[in-house]
PDB file of C-alpha atoms in Angstrom:
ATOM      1  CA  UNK F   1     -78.089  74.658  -3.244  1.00 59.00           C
ATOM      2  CA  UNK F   2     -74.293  73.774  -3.965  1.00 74.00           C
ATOM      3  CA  UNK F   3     -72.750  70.705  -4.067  1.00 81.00           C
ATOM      4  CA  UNK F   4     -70.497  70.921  -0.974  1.00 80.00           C
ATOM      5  CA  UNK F   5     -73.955  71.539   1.055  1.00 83.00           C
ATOM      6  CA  UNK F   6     -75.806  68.503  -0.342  1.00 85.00           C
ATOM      7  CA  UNK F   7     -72.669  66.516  -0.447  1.00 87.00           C
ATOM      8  CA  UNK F   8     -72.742  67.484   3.439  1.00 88.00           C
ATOM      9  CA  UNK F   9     -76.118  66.665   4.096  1.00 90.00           C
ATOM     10  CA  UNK F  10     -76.385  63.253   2.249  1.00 86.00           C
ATOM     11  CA  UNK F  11     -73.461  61.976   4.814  1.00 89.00           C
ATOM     12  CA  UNK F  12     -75.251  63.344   8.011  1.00 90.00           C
ATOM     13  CA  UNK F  13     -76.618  60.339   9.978  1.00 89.00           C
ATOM     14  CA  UNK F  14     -80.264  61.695  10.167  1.00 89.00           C
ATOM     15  CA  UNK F  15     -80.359  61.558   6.374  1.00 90.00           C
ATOM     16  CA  UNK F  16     -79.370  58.513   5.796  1.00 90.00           C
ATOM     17  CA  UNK F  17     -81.008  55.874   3.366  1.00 90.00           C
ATOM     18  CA  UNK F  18     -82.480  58.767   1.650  1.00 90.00           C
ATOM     19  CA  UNK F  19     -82.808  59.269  -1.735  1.00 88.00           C
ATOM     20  CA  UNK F  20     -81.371  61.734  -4.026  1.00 87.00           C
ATOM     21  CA  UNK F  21     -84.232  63.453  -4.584  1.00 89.00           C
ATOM     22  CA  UNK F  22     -85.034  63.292  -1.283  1.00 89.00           C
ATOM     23  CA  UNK F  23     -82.305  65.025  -0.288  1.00 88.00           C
ATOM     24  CA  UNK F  24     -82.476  67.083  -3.186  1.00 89.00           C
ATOM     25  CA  UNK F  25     -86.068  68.505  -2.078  1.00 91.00           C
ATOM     26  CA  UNK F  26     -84.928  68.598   1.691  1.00 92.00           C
ATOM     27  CA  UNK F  27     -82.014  70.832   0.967  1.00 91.00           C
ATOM     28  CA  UNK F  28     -83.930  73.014  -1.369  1.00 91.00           C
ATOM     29  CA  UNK F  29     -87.037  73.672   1.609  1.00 93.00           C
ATOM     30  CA  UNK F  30     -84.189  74.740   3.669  1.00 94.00           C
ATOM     31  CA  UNK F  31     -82.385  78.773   4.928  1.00 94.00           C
ATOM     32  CA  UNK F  32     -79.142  79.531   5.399  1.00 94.00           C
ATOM     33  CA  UNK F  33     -77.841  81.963   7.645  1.00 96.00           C
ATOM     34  CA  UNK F  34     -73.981  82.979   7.988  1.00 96.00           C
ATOM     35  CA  UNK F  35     -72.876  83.445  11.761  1.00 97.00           C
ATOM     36  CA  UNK F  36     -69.515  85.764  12.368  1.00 96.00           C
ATOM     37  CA  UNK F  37     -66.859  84.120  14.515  1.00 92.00           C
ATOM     38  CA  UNK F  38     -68.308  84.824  18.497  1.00 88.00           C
ATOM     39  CA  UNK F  39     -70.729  87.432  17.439  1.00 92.00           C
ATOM     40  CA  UNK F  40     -73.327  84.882  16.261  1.00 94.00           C
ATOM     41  CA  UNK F  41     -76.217  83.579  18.848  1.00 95.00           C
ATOM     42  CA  UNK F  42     -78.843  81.017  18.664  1.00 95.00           C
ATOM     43  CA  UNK F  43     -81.704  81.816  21.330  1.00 94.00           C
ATOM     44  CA  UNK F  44     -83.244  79.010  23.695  1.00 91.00           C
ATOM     45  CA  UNK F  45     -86.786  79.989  21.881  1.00 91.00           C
ATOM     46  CA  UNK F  46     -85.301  79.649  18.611  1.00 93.00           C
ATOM     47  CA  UNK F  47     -83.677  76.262  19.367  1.00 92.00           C
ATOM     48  CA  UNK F  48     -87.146  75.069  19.667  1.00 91.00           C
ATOM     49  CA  UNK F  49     -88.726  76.371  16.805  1.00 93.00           C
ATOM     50  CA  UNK F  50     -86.689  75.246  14.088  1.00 94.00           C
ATOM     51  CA  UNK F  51     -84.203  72.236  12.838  1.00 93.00           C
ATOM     52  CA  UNK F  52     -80.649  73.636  12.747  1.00 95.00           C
ATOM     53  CA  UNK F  53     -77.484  71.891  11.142  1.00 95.00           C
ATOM     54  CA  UNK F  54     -73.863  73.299  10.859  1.00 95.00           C
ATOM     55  CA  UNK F  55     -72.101  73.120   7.442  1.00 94.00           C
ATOM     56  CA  UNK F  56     -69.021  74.883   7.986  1.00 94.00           C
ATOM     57  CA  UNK F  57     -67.164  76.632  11.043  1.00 95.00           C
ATOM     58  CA  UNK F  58     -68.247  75.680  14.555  1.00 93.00           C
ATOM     59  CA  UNK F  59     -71.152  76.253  16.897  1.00 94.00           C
ATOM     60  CA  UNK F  60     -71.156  75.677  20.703  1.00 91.00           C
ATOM     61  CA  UNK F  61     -73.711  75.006  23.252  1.00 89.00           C
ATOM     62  CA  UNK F  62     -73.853  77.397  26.268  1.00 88.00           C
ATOM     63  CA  UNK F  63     -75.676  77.349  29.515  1.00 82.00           C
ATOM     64  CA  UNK F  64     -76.039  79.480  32.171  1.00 77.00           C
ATOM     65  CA  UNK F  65     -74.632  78.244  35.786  1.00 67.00           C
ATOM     66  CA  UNK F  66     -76.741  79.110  39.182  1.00 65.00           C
ATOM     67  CA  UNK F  67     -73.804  82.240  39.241  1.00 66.00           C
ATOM     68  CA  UNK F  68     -74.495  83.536  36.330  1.00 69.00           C
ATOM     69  CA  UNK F  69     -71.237  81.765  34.445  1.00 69.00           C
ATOM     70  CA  UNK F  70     -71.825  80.533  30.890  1.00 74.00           C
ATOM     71  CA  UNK F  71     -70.640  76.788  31.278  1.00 76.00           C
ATOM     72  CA  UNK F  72     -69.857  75.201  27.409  1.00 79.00           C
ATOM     73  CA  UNK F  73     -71.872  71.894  26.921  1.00 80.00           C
ATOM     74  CA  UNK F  74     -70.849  71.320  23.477  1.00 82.00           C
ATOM     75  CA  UNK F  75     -69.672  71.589  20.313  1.00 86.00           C
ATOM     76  CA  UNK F  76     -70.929  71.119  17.073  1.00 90.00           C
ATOM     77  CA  UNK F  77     -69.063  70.806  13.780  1.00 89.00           C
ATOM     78  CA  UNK F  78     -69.641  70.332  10.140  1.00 91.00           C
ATOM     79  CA  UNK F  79     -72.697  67.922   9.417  1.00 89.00           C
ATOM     80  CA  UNK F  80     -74.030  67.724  12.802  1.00 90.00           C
ATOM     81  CA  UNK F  81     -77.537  68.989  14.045  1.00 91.00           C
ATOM     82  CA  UNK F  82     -78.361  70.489  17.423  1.00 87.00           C
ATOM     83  CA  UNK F  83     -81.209  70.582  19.902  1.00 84.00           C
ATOM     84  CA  UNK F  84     -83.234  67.359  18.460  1.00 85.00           C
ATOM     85  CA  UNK F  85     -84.784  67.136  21.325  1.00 80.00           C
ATOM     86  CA  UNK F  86     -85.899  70.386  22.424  1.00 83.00           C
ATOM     87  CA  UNK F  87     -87.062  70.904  19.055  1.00 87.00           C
ATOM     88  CA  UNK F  88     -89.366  67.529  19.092  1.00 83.00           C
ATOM     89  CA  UNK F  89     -90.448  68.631  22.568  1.00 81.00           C
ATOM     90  CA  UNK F  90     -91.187  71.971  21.622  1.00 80.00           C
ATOM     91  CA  UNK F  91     -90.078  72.703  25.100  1.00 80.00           C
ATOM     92  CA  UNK F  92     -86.714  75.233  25.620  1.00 79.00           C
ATOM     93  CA  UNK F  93     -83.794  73.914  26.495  1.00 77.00           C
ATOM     94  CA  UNK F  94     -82.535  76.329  28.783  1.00 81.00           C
ATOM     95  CA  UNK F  95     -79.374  76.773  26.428  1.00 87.00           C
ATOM     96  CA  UNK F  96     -78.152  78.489  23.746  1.00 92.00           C
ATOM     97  CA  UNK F  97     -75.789  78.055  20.660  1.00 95.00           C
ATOM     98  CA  UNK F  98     -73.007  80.844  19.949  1.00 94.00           C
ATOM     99  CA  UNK F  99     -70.998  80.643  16.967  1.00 95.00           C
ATOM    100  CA  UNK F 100     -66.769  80.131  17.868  1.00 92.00           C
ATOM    101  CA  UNK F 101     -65.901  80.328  14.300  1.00 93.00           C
ATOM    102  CA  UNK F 102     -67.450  81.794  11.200  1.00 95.00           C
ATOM    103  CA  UNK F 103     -69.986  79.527  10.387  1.00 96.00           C
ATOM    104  CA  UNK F 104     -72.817  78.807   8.017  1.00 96.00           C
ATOM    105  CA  UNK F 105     -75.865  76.799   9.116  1.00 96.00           C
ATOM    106  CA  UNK F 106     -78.772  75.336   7.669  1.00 95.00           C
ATOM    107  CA  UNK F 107     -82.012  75.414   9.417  1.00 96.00           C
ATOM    108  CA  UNK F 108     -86.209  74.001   8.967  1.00 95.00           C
ATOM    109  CA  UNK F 109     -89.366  75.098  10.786  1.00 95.00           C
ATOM    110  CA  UNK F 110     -90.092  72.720  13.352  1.00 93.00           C
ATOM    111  CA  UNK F 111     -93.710  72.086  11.006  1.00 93.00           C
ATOM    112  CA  UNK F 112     -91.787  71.283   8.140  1.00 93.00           C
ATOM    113  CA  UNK F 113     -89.545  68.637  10.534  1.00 91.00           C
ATOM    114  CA  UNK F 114     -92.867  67.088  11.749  1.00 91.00           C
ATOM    115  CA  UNK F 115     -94.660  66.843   8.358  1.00 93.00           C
ATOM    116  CA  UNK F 116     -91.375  64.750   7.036  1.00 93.00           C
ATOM    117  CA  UNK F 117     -91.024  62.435   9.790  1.00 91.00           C
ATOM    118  CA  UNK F 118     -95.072  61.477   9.825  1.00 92.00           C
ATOM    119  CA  UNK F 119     -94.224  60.982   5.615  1.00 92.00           C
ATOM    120  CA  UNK F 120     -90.870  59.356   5.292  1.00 93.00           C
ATOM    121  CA  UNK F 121     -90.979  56.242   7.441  1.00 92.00           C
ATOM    122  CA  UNK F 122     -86.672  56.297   6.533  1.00 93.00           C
ATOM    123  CA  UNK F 123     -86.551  59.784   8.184  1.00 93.00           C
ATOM    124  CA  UNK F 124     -88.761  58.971  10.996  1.00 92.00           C
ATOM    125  CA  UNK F 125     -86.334  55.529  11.633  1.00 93.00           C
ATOM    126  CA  UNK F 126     -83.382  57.826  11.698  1.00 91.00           C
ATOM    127  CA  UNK F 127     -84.822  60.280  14.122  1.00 90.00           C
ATOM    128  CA  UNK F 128     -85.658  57.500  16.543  1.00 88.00           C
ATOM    129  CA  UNK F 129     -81.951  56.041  16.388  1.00 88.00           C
ATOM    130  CA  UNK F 130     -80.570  60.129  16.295  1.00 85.00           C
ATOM    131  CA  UNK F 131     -82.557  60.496  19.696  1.00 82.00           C
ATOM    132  CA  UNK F 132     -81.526  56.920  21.610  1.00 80.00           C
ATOM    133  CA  UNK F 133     -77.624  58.026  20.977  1.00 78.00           C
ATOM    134  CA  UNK F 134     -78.301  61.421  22.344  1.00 74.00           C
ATOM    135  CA  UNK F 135     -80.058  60.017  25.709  1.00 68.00           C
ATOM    136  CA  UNK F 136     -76.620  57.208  25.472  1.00 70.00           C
ATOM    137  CA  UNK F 137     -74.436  60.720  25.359  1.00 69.00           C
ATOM    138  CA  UNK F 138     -76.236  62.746  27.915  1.00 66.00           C
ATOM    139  CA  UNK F 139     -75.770  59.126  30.355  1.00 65.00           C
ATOM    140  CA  UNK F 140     -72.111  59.599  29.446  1.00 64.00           C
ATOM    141  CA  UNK F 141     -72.001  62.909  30.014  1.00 62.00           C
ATOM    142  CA  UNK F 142     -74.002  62.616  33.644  1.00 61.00           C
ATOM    143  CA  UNK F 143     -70.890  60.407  34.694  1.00 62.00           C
ATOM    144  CA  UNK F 144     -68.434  63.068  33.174  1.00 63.00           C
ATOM    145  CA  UNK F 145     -70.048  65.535  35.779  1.00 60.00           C
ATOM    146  CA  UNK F 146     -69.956  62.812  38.561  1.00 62.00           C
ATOM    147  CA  UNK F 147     -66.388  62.306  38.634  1.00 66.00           C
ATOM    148  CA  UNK F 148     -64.821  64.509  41.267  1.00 63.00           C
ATOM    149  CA  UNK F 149     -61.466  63.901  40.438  1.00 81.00           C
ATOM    150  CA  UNK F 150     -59.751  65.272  37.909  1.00 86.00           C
ATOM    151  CA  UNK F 151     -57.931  62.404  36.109  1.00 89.00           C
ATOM    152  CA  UNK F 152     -60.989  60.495  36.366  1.00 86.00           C
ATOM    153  CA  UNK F 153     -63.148  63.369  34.474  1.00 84.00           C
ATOM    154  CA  UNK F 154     -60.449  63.146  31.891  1.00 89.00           C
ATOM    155  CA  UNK F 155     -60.815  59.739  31.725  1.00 88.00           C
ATOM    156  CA  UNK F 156     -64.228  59.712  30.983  1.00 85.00           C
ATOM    157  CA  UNK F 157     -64.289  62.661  28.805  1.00 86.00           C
ATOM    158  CA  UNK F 158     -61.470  60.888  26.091  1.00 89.00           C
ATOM    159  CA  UNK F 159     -63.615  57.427  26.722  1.00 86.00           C
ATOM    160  CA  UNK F 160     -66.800  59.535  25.550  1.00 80.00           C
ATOM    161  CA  UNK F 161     -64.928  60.913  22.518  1.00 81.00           C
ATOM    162  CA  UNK F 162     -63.818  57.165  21.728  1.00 81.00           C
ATOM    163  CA  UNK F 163     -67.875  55.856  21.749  1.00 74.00           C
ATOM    164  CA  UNK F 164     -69.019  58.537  20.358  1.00 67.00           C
ATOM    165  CA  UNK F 165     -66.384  58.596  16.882  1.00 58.00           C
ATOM    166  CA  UNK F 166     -64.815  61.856  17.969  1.00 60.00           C
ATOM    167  CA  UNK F 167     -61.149  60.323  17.039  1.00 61.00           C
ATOM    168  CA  UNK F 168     -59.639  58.808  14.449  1.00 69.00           C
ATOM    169  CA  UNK F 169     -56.876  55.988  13.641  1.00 66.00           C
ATOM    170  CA  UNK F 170     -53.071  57.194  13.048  1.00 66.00           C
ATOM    171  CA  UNK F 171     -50.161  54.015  13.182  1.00 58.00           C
ATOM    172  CA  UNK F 172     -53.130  51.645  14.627  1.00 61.00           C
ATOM    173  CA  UNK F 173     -53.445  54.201  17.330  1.00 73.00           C
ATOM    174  CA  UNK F 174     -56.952  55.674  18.439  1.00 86.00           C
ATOM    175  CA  UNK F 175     -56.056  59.540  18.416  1.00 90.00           C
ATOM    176  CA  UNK F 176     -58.611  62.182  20.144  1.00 89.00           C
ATOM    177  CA  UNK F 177     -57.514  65.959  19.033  1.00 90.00           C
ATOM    178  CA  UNK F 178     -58.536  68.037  22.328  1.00 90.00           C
ATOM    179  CA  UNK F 179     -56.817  70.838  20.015  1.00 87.00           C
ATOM    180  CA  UNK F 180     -57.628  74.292  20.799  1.00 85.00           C
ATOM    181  CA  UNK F 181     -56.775  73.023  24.697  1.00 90.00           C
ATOM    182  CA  UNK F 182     -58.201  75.909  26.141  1.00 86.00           C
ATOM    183  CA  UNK F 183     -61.450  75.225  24.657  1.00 82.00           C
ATOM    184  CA  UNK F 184     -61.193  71.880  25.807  1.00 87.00           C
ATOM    185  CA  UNK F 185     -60.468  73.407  29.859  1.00 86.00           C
ATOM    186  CA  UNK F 186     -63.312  75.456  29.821  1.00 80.00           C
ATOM    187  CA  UNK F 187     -65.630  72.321  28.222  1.00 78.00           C
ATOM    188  CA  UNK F 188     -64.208  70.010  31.159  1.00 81.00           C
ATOM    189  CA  UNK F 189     -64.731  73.185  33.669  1.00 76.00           C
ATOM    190  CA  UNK F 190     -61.143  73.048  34.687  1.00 82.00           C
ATOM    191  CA  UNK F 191     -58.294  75.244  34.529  1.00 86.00           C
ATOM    192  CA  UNK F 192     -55.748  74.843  31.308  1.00 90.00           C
ATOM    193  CA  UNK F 193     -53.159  74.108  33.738  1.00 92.00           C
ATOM    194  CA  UNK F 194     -55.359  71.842  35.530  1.00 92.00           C
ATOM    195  CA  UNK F 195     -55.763  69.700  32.046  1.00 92.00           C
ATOM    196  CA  UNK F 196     -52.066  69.233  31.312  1.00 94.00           C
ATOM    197  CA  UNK F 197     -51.186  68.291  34.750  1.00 93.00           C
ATOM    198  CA  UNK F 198     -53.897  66.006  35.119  1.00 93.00           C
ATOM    199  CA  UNK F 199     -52.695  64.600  30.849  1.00 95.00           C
ATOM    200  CA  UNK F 200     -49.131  64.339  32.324  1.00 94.00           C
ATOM    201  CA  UNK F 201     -50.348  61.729  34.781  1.00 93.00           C
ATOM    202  CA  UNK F 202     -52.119  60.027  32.665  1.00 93.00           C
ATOM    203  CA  UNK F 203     -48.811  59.580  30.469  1.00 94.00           C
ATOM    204  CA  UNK F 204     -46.807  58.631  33.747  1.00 93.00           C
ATOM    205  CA  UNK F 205     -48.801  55.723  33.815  1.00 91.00           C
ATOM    206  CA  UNK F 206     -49.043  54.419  30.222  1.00 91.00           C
ATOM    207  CA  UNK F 207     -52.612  54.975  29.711  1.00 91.00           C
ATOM    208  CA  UNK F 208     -51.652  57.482  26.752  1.00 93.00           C
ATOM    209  CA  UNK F 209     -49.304  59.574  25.325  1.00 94.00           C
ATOM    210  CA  UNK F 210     -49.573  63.228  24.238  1.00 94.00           C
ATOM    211  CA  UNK F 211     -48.096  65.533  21.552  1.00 91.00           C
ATOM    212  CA  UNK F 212     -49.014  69.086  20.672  1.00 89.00           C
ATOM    213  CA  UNK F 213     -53.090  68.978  21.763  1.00 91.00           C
ATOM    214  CA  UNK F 214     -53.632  65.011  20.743  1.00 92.00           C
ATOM    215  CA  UNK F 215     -53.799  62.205  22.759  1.00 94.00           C
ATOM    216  CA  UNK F 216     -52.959  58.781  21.663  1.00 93.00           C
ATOM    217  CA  UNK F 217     -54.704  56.128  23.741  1.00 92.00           C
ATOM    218  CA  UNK F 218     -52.737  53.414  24.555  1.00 89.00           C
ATOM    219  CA  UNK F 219     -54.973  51.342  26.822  1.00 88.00           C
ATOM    220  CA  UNK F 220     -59.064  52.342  26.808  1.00 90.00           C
ATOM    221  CA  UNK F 221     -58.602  49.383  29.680  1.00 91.00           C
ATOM    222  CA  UNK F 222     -56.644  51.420  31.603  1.00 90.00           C
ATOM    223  CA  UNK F 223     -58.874  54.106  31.409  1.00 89.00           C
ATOM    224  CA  UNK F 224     -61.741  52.608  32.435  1.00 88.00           C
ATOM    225  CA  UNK F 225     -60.575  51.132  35.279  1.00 87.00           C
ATOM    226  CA  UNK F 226     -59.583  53.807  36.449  1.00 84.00           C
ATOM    227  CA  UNK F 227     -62.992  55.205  36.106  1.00 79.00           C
ATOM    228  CA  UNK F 228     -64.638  52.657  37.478  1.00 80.00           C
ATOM    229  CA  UNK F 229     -62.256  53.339  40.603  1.00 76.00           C
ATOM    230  CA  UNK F 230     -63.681  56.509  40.556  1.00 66.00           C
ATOM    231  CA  UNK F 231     -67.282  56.591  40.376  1.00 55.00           C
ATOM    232  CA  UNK F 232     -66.855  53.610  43.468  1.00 50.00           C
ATOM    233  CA  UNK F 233     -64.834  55.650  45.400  1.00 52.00           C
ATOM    234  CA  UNK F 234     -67.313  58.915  44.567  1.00 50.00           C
ATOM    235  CA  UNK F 235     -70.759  56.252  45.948  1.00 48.00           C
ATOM    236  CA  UNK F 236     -68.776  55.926  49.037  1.00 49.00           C
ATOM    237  CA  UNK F 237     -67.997  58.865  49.915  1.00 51.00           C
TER     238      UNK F 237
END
């Protein structure tokens, strides 16, 4: 195992507190597989079966919709895992991953996963606090798919970037890179032209600015209320 792979799994959240060697024997019980940019594909019965954890490139959750569309859920970068929960459960998602860039990932059998967390008391801690964020995500996400209008689903979606660390601090700004755009369309379900009308507005009235695919936020208060505007207006209609 390399250094830039353990370096990479002793900052992932669900590792942490660990020891060296603990981390040490994890990444050594571990397989790596190399996906090629969009040829690569994670099955639903696979998700299920085994611990998976990107170290470079990018993977993406897909879903079918009722017409037979695949709808992106997420995406998952560097030192992030995927399908916790359908993996605990044992039961299939209904989704599956697809590589958009080159990308190497890590995975565990789900007995090996099972036999750490009844062992390691740290592990089984960090599982527990892994899965309560990813039920406070999926609530975020549930009002993402609420909204109706389209600067209100923008609103949400930069607002779940912000709680969830997806941004990052540039002149005491909070910055959210929705950079490559079109990916970032066809995550929100919406045309690319849809997005940058809908970002223009948002700029007319002061709630952020926007420069080649990032968004400084200028007011998070701004975009909330105008959320909350939103999911009133959607329980009355």
């Amino acid at each position: 195992m390399n250094v830039k792979k353990l370096i990479c799994l002793h900052q992932a959240p669900l590792f942490a507190g660990l020891d060296d060697v603990a981390c040490e024997q994890i990444a050594a019980a571990s397989k790596s597989r190399e996906y090629k940019k969009r040829l690569g594909r994670i099955d639903a019965d696979e998700l299920c079966q085994r611990l998976h954890f990107v170290v470079s490139g990018e993977m993406q959750l897909v879903r079918l919709s009722p017409d037979g569309q695949e709808c992106l859920i997420q995406r998952f970068k560097p030192g992030e895992f995927f399908c916790l929960a359908s993996l605990l459960s044992g039961h299939c998602c209904c989704s599956h991953v697809v590589s958009a860039a080159t990308s190497e990932v890590l995975f565990w059998p789900q007995e090996w996963f099972r036999r750490l967390m009844q062992t390691d008391g740290c592990f089984h801690q960090n599982v527990l606090k892994q899965m309560a964020q990813q039920v406070e995500q999926e609530r975020s996400l549930r009002t993402l798919t609420r909204c109706s209008r389209m600067d209100s689903k923008l609103a949400a979606y930069l607002l779940h970037k912000l709680n969830h660390a997806h941004c990052c601090v540039q002149q005491k700004t909070l910055v959210v890179d929705l950079r490559p755009i079109g990916m970032t369309a066809q995550e929100l379900g919406v045309a690319r032209e849809t997005l940058s009308r809908s970002l223009q507005r948002l700029v007319a009235i002061d709630g952020i600015s926007y420069r080649r695919g990032q968004v400084h936020i200028n007011s998070p208060e701004l975009l909330e209320r105008l959320l909350e505007q939103s999911v009133c207006c959607d329980d009355c209609e």
